[in-house]
Amino acid sequence: MSISDSQKPAQFSLTTPLYYVNGLPHVGSAYTTMAADALARFYRLRGNDVLLITGTDEHGQKIQRTAEQLHRDPQAHCDEVAEGFQDLWQRLNIHYDRFSRTTSDLHAQIVKEFFLRVWEKGDIYLGQQQGWYCVECEEFKEERDLLSEKRCPIHTNRAVEWRDEQNYFFRLSRYQQALQDHYANSPQFLQPDIRRNEILNFVSQGLQDFSISRVNLDWGIPVPNDPKHTLYVWFDALLGYITALLEPDAEPTLENALKNWWPIDLHLIGKDILRFHGVYWPAMLMSAELPLPKAIFGHGFLTKDGQKMGKSQGNTLDPFDLVDRYGADAVRYYFLKEIAFGRDGDFNETRFIDILNADLANDLGNLLNRTLKMAVKYCEGKVPAIDPQAMPQDWSLVQLAQGAGEKASEAYSVLSFSIACEVALSLVRIGNKFIDEQAPWSRYKAGEIETVNQILYAVLESVRLAAYLLAPIVPNLSTKIYQQLGYSVDFNDLGEPTSLKLLKEHDRWGCLPPRQTFGQPEPIFQKLMAPSLDLEP
RNA sequence: AGCGGGAUAGAGCAGUGGCAGCUCGUCAGCCUCAUAAGUUGAAGGUCGAAGGUUCGAGUCCUUCUCCCGCUACCA
């Protein structure tokens, strides 16, 4: 199963949603993006060519209105918010390859070409959209959802209006069978299973065509053959994934965009937009006769202290504030380790602090620190000069470490970030027990130098392996560990082919080179303090 | 209303027929290499309720309660 060196490295492309720029990013967007970044880092470490796409969706009446309220040009408003997203991604140590914006000129070209392709297929037609319309929501409402006196259930003091307007529609109904066949033939297409079930259920009830244009909308891309209409959401935003694939100097054509990276391996999204990615999008692509993405994963939602977050509830969790107070590694670790990816999860600050201090400071950080300081004293500041292969094979730590790389790799491949972390943490926990049992400090006093060397090597190598396996989640921390062990590696600098090569075998036990000189031992993760609510002097 | 998910220790979770477990937190003993870290042990559970199948049920069946998601245009 080994890949020969002459072959091109396997490619892996993935996307986050293109986030709506109605406001600065919330923690849910950050969650998706952190997961995407961790996965991208995992594949890069494996030696794959990776393309991580994120970006912003910038059209729509809500944006236009928000800009107007701020007495600002809509584009200027979008620029500023998009910059806010990029700023947060930088703070969270996200390494994306493309940032796709739906207001870019390139995008308009791609949208036009795609639209015409579907148009020529006969899947777009002018129809009549009738229904109760809430101006605030910008949505047509089902009559059964309305409150008394035809009031919108969200904007309870506003009555909905009867609208009867011409819109363009996409013939989604035509693709029901093809979609169902695809779901059946590609069980990995919709993940996790619970979301797949929802979609299967939904599609089996029959599909209606959906409208893809609006008439009273200026801020957007005009319908190519009828500029009185403006494209609405899905025939705009979803295509941003394709626009993102254009090489920097390429002509904006579908052919150029799809040349290298299509189809996308994974669309990572929140569960709220699964239908659009799992039903609308593949149907649109089928209509355009393009290959479908390999998989779509809808992750769960976050609550805060068990409560749904929302501006109206006033209990939002600000990702900027979180990362500023605790750092990127801490935030990434909490969300990816403490929440089973795919399920809903909760943020609780006390728990956040407890978990980080226990796992990263006490267990991992302190294990490195105590072992390294012994090695500095007992082994002249170098990795003990022993043969890693000649280690006592009955040591539980060694046995565990030998299987850890593969286990973690399997976990990452199925987006089980939490399990990948547990694999690394189990090495650390067993390492702490092992060092207590073996008590190298006593053995050193008793003159058992050879055994001390073996013990310290085994523990340091386990910490190295744990750091390597955690690198997609906590790259800064892993870098610190590697540097204290004497490497000059930076896990944030993996664009370099040389460093990639260097690390390719590092998921295996026994890499740590004997006699390598250590860096300065110092705590890699300072304990977090709870915010002080103490008002007394 | 229909479909699906969930209810197990103070918190978060694992556990598809055989002694109820893991992590965090709490309390106590041990160690002294270490970031007041580590380690060992303890306390803490009538496994949502009731009934049934079985030698044996957290696990299978039936009924019920509560919570959550989906049931079409929520970026």
XYZ file of C-alpha atoms (C1' of nucleotides) in Angstrom:
612
model
C 0.000 0.000 0.000
C 3.004 2.323 0.040
C 3.080 5.173 -2.420
C 6.183 5.279 -4.544
C 8.237 8.464 -4.436
C 7.785 9.158 -8.109
C 4.046 9.592 -7.751
C 2.571 13.004 -7.187
C 1.379 13.370 -3.610
C -2.327 12.782 -3.201
C -4.457 15.906 -3.191
C -7.014 16.879 -0.621
C -9.309 19.852 -1.019
C -11.764 21.091 1.557
C -13.934 24.090 2.230
C -15.582 25.935 5.059
C -18.784 27.752 4.175
C -18.357 31.181 2.649
C -19.571 33.080 5.669
C -22.212 35.721 5.409
C -20.809 39.148 6.201
C -23.827 40.457 8.020
C -21.573 40.866 11.032
C -18.226 39.901 12.446
C -17.610 36.153 12.719
C -19.312 34.371 15.577
C -17.960 31.369 17.410
C -19.848 28.939 15.181
C -17.948 30.128 12.125
C -14.748 29.891 14.099
C -15.600 26.320 15.081
C -16.046 25.158 11.494
C -12.897 26.938 10.428
C -10.780 25.521 13.243
C -11.904 22.017 12.344
C -11.151 22.608 8.680
C -7.721 23.943 9.528
C -6.929 20.989 11.773
C -7.902 18.571 9.046
C -5.899 20.489 6.452
C -2.883 20.414 8.730
C -3.303 16.686 9.247
C -3.240 16.038 5.505
C -0.303 18.385 4.969
C 1.671 16.525 7.633
C 0.909 13.319 5.810
C 2.515 14.784 2.723
C -0.659 15.498 0.744
C -1.141 18.556 -1.421
C -3.893 20.410 0.382
C -6.191 23.230 -0.640
C -8.195 24.794 2.175
C -10.848 27.202 0.968
C -12.708 29.680 3.100
C -14.208 33.057 2.311
C -17.216 35.285 2.532
C -20.636 35.566 0.945
C -21.276 39.254 0.513
C -24.444 39.804 -1.481
C -28.055 40.300 -0.479
C -30.452 42.893 0.721
C -29.519 42.506 4.342
C -25.968 43.531 3.541
C -27.146 46.432 1.468
C -29.387 47.633 4.261
C -26.787 47.250 6.945
C -24.396 49.274 4.821
C -27.030 51.948 4.277
C -27.691 52.202 7.971
C -23.982 52.755 8.465
C -24.036 55.362 5.660
C -21.530 53.354 3.806
C -20.968 51.869 0.405
C -21.905 48.170 0.500
C -18.589 47.116 -0.957
C -16.711 49.118 1.647
C -18.799 47.464 4.310
C -18.058 44.000 2.917
C -14.371 44.788 2.683
C -14.287 45.719 6.309
C -16.179 42.691 7.540
C -14.187 40.336 5.297
C -11.081 41.801 6.851
C -12.558 41.012 10.255
C -12.875 37.385 9.245
C -9.330 37.256 8.003
C -8.164 38.881 11.193
C -9.859 36.245 13.328
C -8.478 33.431 11.210
C -5.033 34.811 11.713
C -5.495 35.020 15.454
C -6.750 31.446 15.507
C -3.738 30.330 13.490
C -5.794 29.195 10.513
C -3.766 28.497 7.380
C -6.168 28.795 4.483
C -5.032 28.621 0.874
C -7.848 30.587 -0.742
C -10.208 33.254 0.518
C -13.156 33.381 -1.836
C -15.330 36.495 -1.962
C -18.580 36.554 -3.863
C -18.126 40.221 -4.763
C -14.974 39.540 -6.743
C -15.085 40.120 -10.511
C -13.808 36.616 -11.127
C -16.743 35.216 -9.252
C -19.284 37.058 -11.382
C -17.729 35.473 -14.472
C -17.909 31.982 -13.015
C -21.492 32.493 -11.883
C -22.502 33.690 -15.328
C -20.944 30.731 -17.088
C -22.436 28.256 -14.661
C -25.870 29.843 -14.902
C -25.822 29.681 -18.696
C -24.809 26.064 -18.604
C -27.771 25.198 -16.444
C -29.957 27.498 -18.524
C -29.027 25.673 -21.701
C -29.840 22.443 -19.992
C -33.373 23.739 -19.644
C -33.296 23.642 -15.846
C -34.052 27.314 -15.273
C -37.392 28.879 -16.022
C -39.310 32.004 -15.252
C -42.060 31.322 -12.808
C -44.430 33.043 -10.520
C -43.530 33.220 -6.866
C -46.627 33.694 -4.787
C -46.838 33.761 -1.085
C -46.737 35.615 2.165
C -43.551 37.582 2.386
C -41.943 38.973 5.499
C -39.951 42.039 4.521
C -37.815 41.822 7.630
C -36.861 38.201 7.002
C -36.726 38.629 3.238
C -38.464 35.299 3.060
C -41.640 33.746 1.857
C -43.498 32.121 4.721
C -45.814 29.166 4.763
C -49.305 30.170 5.788
C -49.366 27.530 8.533
C -46.318 29.113 10.178
C -47.945 32.507 10.574
C -49.354 33.875 13.794
C -52.800 35.370 14.033
C -53.513 38.362 11.787
C -50.855 37.035 9.403
C -47.973 38.142 11.509
C -44.469 36.779 11.018
C -43.471 34.337 13.783
C -40.061 36.016 14.061
C -41.078 39.629 13.597
C -44.219 39.316 15.620
C -45.284 42.930 15.267
C -45.126 42.887 11.468
C -47.810 41.561 9.205
C -46.558 39.661 6.186
C -47.370 40.941 2.682
C -48.881 39.006 -0.163
C -46.382 38.942 -2.998
C -46.929 37.754 -6.477
C -43.753 38.276 -8.443
C -41.818 36.722 -11.245
C -38.715 34.802 -10.227
C -36.429 32.412 -11.950
C -36.633 28.880 -10.663
C -34.261 25.957 -10.767
C -35.793 22.594 -11.632
C -34.759 20.776 -8.504
C -37.710 18.445 -8.913
C -36.053 16.919 -11.941
C -33.170 15.601 -9.823
C -34.925 13.765 -7.049
C -34.219 10.301 -8.410
C -30.639 11.102 -9.398
C -29.978 12.468 -5.932
C -31.484 9.460 -4.236
C -29.376 7.168 -6.404
C -26.297 9.124 -5.502
C -27.040 8.970 -1.769
C -27.528 5.222 -2.050
C -24.369 4.637 -4.051
C -22.138 6.960 -2.036
C -22.942 6.483 1.628
C -20.075 8.765 2.664
C -21.544 11.677 0.712
C -23.607 12.956 3.623
C -22.133 12.837 7.096
C -22.652 12.113 9.890
C -25.382 9.482 9.685
C -27.957 11.482 11.577
C -27.727 14.293 9.037
C -27.768 11.827 6.180
C -31.017 10.430 7.523
C -32.571 13.860 7.690
C -31.698 14.560 4.083
C -32.861 11.145 2.889
C -36.099 11.714 4.678
C -36.494 15.181 3.235
C -35.755 14.184 -0.343
C -38.020 11.153 -0.233
C -40.946 13.479 0.463
C -40.524 14.997 -2.970
C -38.620 18.034 -4.168
C -39.987 21.369 -5.290
C -38.192 23.759 -7.585
C -36.649 26.682 -5.780
C -36.362 30.302 -6.768
C -32.945 31.610 -7.630
C -33.601 35.266 -8.342
C -35.221 38.293 -6.762
C -36.602 41.448 -8.315
C -36.213 44.151 -5.694
C -32.550 43.459 -5.090
C -29.620 45.510 -6.300
C -26.688 44.196 -4.334
C -25.870 41.004 -6.182
C -25.076 39.457 -9.514
C -27.615 40.145 -12.259
C -29.248 37.221 -13.976
C -27.188 36.955 -17.195
C -30.021 37.074 -19.719
C -32.417 39.192 -17.690
C -30.651 41.883 -15.660
C -33.867 43.136 -14.035
C -33.434 40.095 -11.815
C -30.643 39.493 -9.375
C -29.399 36.043 -8.432
C -30.396 35.039 -4.978
C -28.079 33.139 -2.642
C -27.515 29.651 -3.903
C -26.669 30.326 -7.513
C -24.201 32.845 -6.161
C -22.709 31.733 -2.869
C -22.209 28.032 -3.538
C -20.332 28.812 -6.730
C -17.763 30.649 -4.645
C -16.253 27.232 -3.996
C -15.518 26.937 -7.697
C -14.246 30.501 -8.080
C -11.798 29.760 -5.292
C -10.151 27.102 -7.421
C -8.911 29.562 -10.042
C -5.176 29.926 -10.085
C -4.132 33.544 -9.425
C -3.525 34.572 -13.039
C -5.984 32.291 -14.798
C -8.825 33.496 -17.000
C -12.049 33.177 -15.005
C -13.610 30.262 -16.859
C -15.186 27.149 -15.454
C -12.708 25.053 -17.353
C -9.754 26.782 -15.719
C -11.315 26.675 -12.304
C -12.130 22.996 -12.422
C -8.819 21.881 -13.885
C -6.755 21.121 -10.826
C -8.790 20.655 -7.686
C -12.304 19.697 -8.625
C -14.174 17.826 -7.264
C -13.769 19.086 -3.733
C -13.059 16.278 -1.275
C -14.960 17.733 1.633
C -17.390 20.534 2.322
C -17.334 21.187 6.030
C -20.461 23.014 7.182
C -22.744 23.571 10.128
C -25.807 21.405 10.248
C -28.080 24.362 9.492
C -27.043 24.566 5.861
C -26.839 20.872 5.138
C -29.830 20.857 2.841
C -28.366 23.440 0.541
C -25.085 21.595 0.316
C -26.531 18.116 0.300
C -29.514 18.639 -2.013
C -29.443 21.926 -3.950
C -25.733 21.911 -4.665
C -25.366 18.386 -6.057
C -28.498 18.915 -8.160
C -27.056 22.129 -9.564
C -23.828 20.341 -10.373
C -25.665 17.463 -11.984
C -27.497 19.940 -14.139
C -24.206 21.539 -15.152
C -22.847 18.032 -15.731
C -19.998 18.430 -13.309
C -18.648 15.817 -10.881
C -19.983 16.047 -7.342
C -17.972 16.744 -4.220
C -16.887 13.587 -2.414
C -18.363 14.352 0.981
C -20.308 16.889 2.962
C -20.014 16.909 6.724
C -22.482 18.865 8.843
C -21.151 19.432 12.324
C -23.186 20.240 15.425
C -24.041 23.501 17.090
C -22.528 25.129 20.131
C -24.309 26.197 23.255
C -23.005 28.348 26.072
C -23.586 27.056 29.575
C -26.237 24.792 28.134
C -28.163 27.647 26.534
C -28.674 28.350 22.879
C -26.561 31.331 21.897
C -28.121 34.338 20.316
C -27.888 38.092 20.129
C -31.404 38.402 21.458
C -30.543 36.233 24.444
C -27.439 38.312 25.009
C -25.291 35.267 25.683
C -23.057 35.151 22.650
C -19.506 33.940 22.921
C -17.111 36.298 21.218
C -14.336 34.349 19.486
C -12.082 37.431 19.348
C -12.332 37.851 23.080
C -11.766 34.154 23.699
C -8.639 33.900 21.600
C -7.261 37.141 22.985
C -7.657 35.940 26.537
C -6.566 32.317 26.181
C -4.636 31.955 22.936
C -5.241 30.026 19.743
C -4.059 26.624 20.946
C -6.314 26.668 23.987
C -9.396 27.618 22.002
C -8.685 25.111 19.254
C -8.007 22.345 21.757
C -11.153 22.898 23.766
C -13.545 22.840 20.838
C -11.901 19.981 18.984
C -11.103 17.794 21.983
C -14.063 18.386 24.254
C -16.807 18.138 21.657
C -17.364 15.012 19.603
C -17.258 16.415 16.085
C -20.677 16.068 14.497
C -22.611 16.387 17.715
C -23.739 19.499 19.496
C -21.431 20.735 22.204
C -21.311 23.168 25.053
C -18.909 25.902 26.044
C -18.484 26.495 29.733
C -15.665 28.672 30.888
C -14.934 26.776 34.084
C -14.786 23.550 32.166
C -12.650 25.226 29.531
C -10.089 26.240 32.109
C -10.199 22.913 33.952
C -9.669 20.854 30.832
C -6.877 22.957 29.438
C -5.007 23.073 32.703
C -5.427 19.357 33.286
C -4.568 18.161 29.792
C -2.089 20.655 28.432
C -0.422 22.151 31.507
C -0.492 19.360 34.099
C -0.422 16.204 32.031
C 1.391 17.086 28.829
C 3.378 20.185 29.717
C 4.521 19.004 33.076
C 5.459 15.549 31.806
C 7.772 17.124 29.260
C 9.146 19.529 31.786
C 9.877 17.012 34.545
C 11.433 14.539 32.136
C 13.465 17.090 30.261
C 14.896 18.540 33.454
C 15.965 15.077 34.549
C 17.515 14.438 31.172
C 19.394 17.713 31.416
C 20.773 16.659 34.780
C 21.315 12.982 34.156
C 22.138 12.878 30.431
C 24.170 16.036 29.815
C 21.369 17.944 28.132
C 21.034 15.499 25.276
C 18.665 12.786 24.187
C 19.889 9.642 25.999
C 22.269 7.638 23.836
C 20.403 4.373 23.647
C 19.091 2.217 20.844
C 15.323 2.846 20.594
C 14.813 -0.579 19.083
C 16.500 -2.262 22.053
C 13.961 -0.912 24.536
C 12.315 -3.441 26.870
C 9.327 -4.503 24.802
C 7.159 -5.291 27.802
C 6.990 -1.643 28.815
C 3.362 -0.686 28.449
C 4.325 2.810 27.384
C 6.337 1.512 24.460
C 3.583 -0.833 23.392
C 1.001 1.906 23.504
C 3.229 4.304 21.605
C 3.828 1.845 18.807
C 0.151 1.765 17.863
C -0.654 5.405 18.539
C 0.259 6.885 15.161
C -2.056 4.621 13.270
C -4.931 5.096 15.701
C -4.684 8.866 15.580
C -4.430 8.801 11.821
C -7.615 6.774 11.527
C -9.353 9.195 13.857
C -8.329 12.251 11.847
C -9.393 10.585 8.605
C -12.953 10.318 9.873
C -12.894 13.759 11.512
C -12.851 12.332 15.043
C -10.630 15.065 16.388
C -11.616 14.248 19.922
C -10.435 10.661 19.574
C -7.179 11.756 17.975
C -6.578 13.937 21.036
C -7.444 11.079 23.374
C -4.886 8.851 21.676
C -2.183 11.451 22.249
C -3.369 12.118 25.793
C -3.324 8.433 26.660
C 0.379 8.384 25.817
C 0.889 11.266 28.180
C -1.172 9.774 31.005
C 0.551 6.412 30.760
C 3.835 8.287 30.553
C 3.163 9.968 33.885
C 2.294 6.669 35.555
C 5.304 5.008 33.990
C 7.747 7.589 35.245
C 6.341 7.321 38.755
C 6.613 3.539 38.733
C 10.125 3.609 37.359
C 11.290 6.511 39.556
C 14.337 7.368 37.475
C 15.441 9.858 40.170
C 15.944 6.950 42.578
C 17.593 4.769 39.968
C 19.997 7.554 39.141
C 21.047 7.759 42.757
C 21.469 3.984 42.732
C 23.768 4.273 39.724
C 21.480 2.513 37.215
C 22.454 4.860 34.415
C 21.567 2.600 31.501
C 18.029 2.033 32.771
C 17.593 5.725 33.512
C 18.584 6.467 29.924
C 16.022 4.040 28.610
C 13.241 5.351 30.828
C 13.876 8.961 29.920
C 14.148 8.146 26.249
C 10.873 6.242 26.322
C 9.052 9.113 27.983
C 10.568 11.863 25.866
C 9.844 9.930 22.708
C 6.248 9.452 23.844
C 5.893 13.165 24.468
C 7.353 13.846 21.047
C 4.884 11.470 19.462
C 1.994 13.010 21.389
C 3.111 16.463 20.234
C 3.278 15.273 16.658
C -0.168 13.728 16.795
C -1.587 16.890 18.350
C 0.128 19.225 15.907
C -2.951 19.705 13.691
C -4.883 20.881 16.763
C -2.280 22.794 18.783
C 0.496 23.659 16.334
C 2.145 26.271 18.561
C 2.332 23.939 21.516
C 3.691 21.099 19.408
C 6.317 23.408 18.006
C 7.441 24.368 21.496
C 7.724 20.716 22.469
C 9.706 19.862 19.371
C 12.030 22.780 19.899
C 12.703 21.858 23.517
C 13.509 18.363 22.335
C 16.132 19.918 20.103
C 14.402 20.065 16.723
C 14.289 23.241 14.684
C 10.855 22.339 13.350
C 7.974 24.802 13.221
C 4.601 23.187 12.663
C 3.283 26.478 11.352
C 5.784 26.493 8.549
C 4.827 23.409 6.617
C 4.708 25.042 3.224
C 8.379 24.178 2.914
C 8.886 20.871 1.119
C 12.015 20.247 3.170
C 10.284 20.352 6.521
C 7.476 18.173 5.162
C 9.991 15.545 4.190
C 11.634 15.785 7.555
C 8.425 14.967 9.384
C 6.975 12.312 7.175
C 7.950 9.405 9.408
C 7.264 11.149 12.663
C 4.052 9.314 13.435
C 6.158 6.282 14.315
C 7.807 5.377 17.579
C 11.574 5.779 17.806
C 12.287 8.915 15.778
C 13.933 10.959 18.487
C 17.628 10.962 17.556
C 19.949 9.859 20.398
C 22.413 12.585 21.459
C 20.289 15.395 19.978
C 20.900 18.485 22.124
C 17.854 19.822 23.926
C 16.551 23.341 23.850
C 15.875 25.246 27.048
C 13.330 23.414 29.234
C 10.542 25.740 30.233
C 6.793 25.371 30.706
C 5.114 25.089 27.313
C 1.641 25.943 28.538
C 1.044 28.339 31.394
C -1.960 27.514 33.480
C -5.044 29.519 32.699
C -6.616 31.645 35.366
C -10.336 32.096 35.746
C -11.367 35.683 35.104
C -11.415 37.393 38.460
C -14.848 38.295 39.711
C -13.355 39.274 43.002
C -14.327 42.831 43.868
C -12.762 42.903 47.292
C -9.468 44.710 47.781
C -48.848 15.109 14.088
C -44.791 12.235 11.307
C -39.512 10.813 11.141
C -34.836 10.858 13.761
C -31.496 11.718 18.109
C -31.009 11.938 23.415
C -31.992 10.997 29.056
C -25.932 6.562 32.880
C -21.790 9.906 39.565
C -21.728 17.272 40.795
C -20.334 18.230 35.112
C -19.090 16.089 30.168
C -19.335 11.261 28.048
C -18.352 5.569 26.990
C -20.766 1.193 27.584
C -26.029 -3.638 21.992
C -27.158 -9.773 27.310
C -22.636 -11.550 32.089
C -19.168 -7.841 38.634
C -21.590 0.014 36.009
C -16.642 2.580 33.371
C -13.586 7.062 31.416
C -12.272 12.401 31.832
C -12.921 16.863 34.800
C -14.143 18.362 39.706
C -14.222 16.965 45.367
C -11.643 14.447 49.669
C -7.512 11.545 51.740
C -2.672 8.781 51.613
C 2.215 8.349 48.835
C 6.381 10.462 45.961
C 9.737 14.619 45.570
C 12.139 14.461 38.985
C 8.436 18.447 37.668
C 4.259 24.100 35.963
C 1.392 23.910 44.205
C 2.629 19.416 38.916
C 2.640 13.463 39.493
C 0.674 8.939 41.616
C -2.549 5.687 44.596
C -7.094 5.325 46.839
C -12.000 7.065 48.493
C -16.700 9.364 48.350
C -20.453 9.979 44.789
C -25.146 6.141 40.271
C -32.431 2.633 42.476
C -28.372 3.714 34.323
C -35.626 9.123 32.742
C -40.567 6.080 34.546
C -43.506 1.591 34.447
C -44.239 -3.211 32.705
C -42.314 -7.552 29.960
C -38.637 -11.371 27.756
C -34.344 -13.953 30.056
C -30.707 -18.001 34.612
C -29.175 -12.883 34.031
C -31.250 -6.272 31.198
C -27.862 0.196 31.152
C -28.074 -3.153 26.869
C -33.751 -6.736 23.898
C -39.547 -5.859 23.642
C -44.033 -2.680 25.008
C -46.061 1.740 26.994
C -45.169 6.517 29.059
C -42.543 11.342 30.533
C -39.084 15.141 29.413
C -35.298 17.534 26.065
C -33.393 18.354 21.024
C -33.186 18.186 15.586
C -35.728 17.676 10.654
C -40.515 18.028 8.112
C -38.513 23.713 1.609
C -35.877 28.760 0.012
C -33.165 29.884 7.980
C -26.359 32.544 3.171
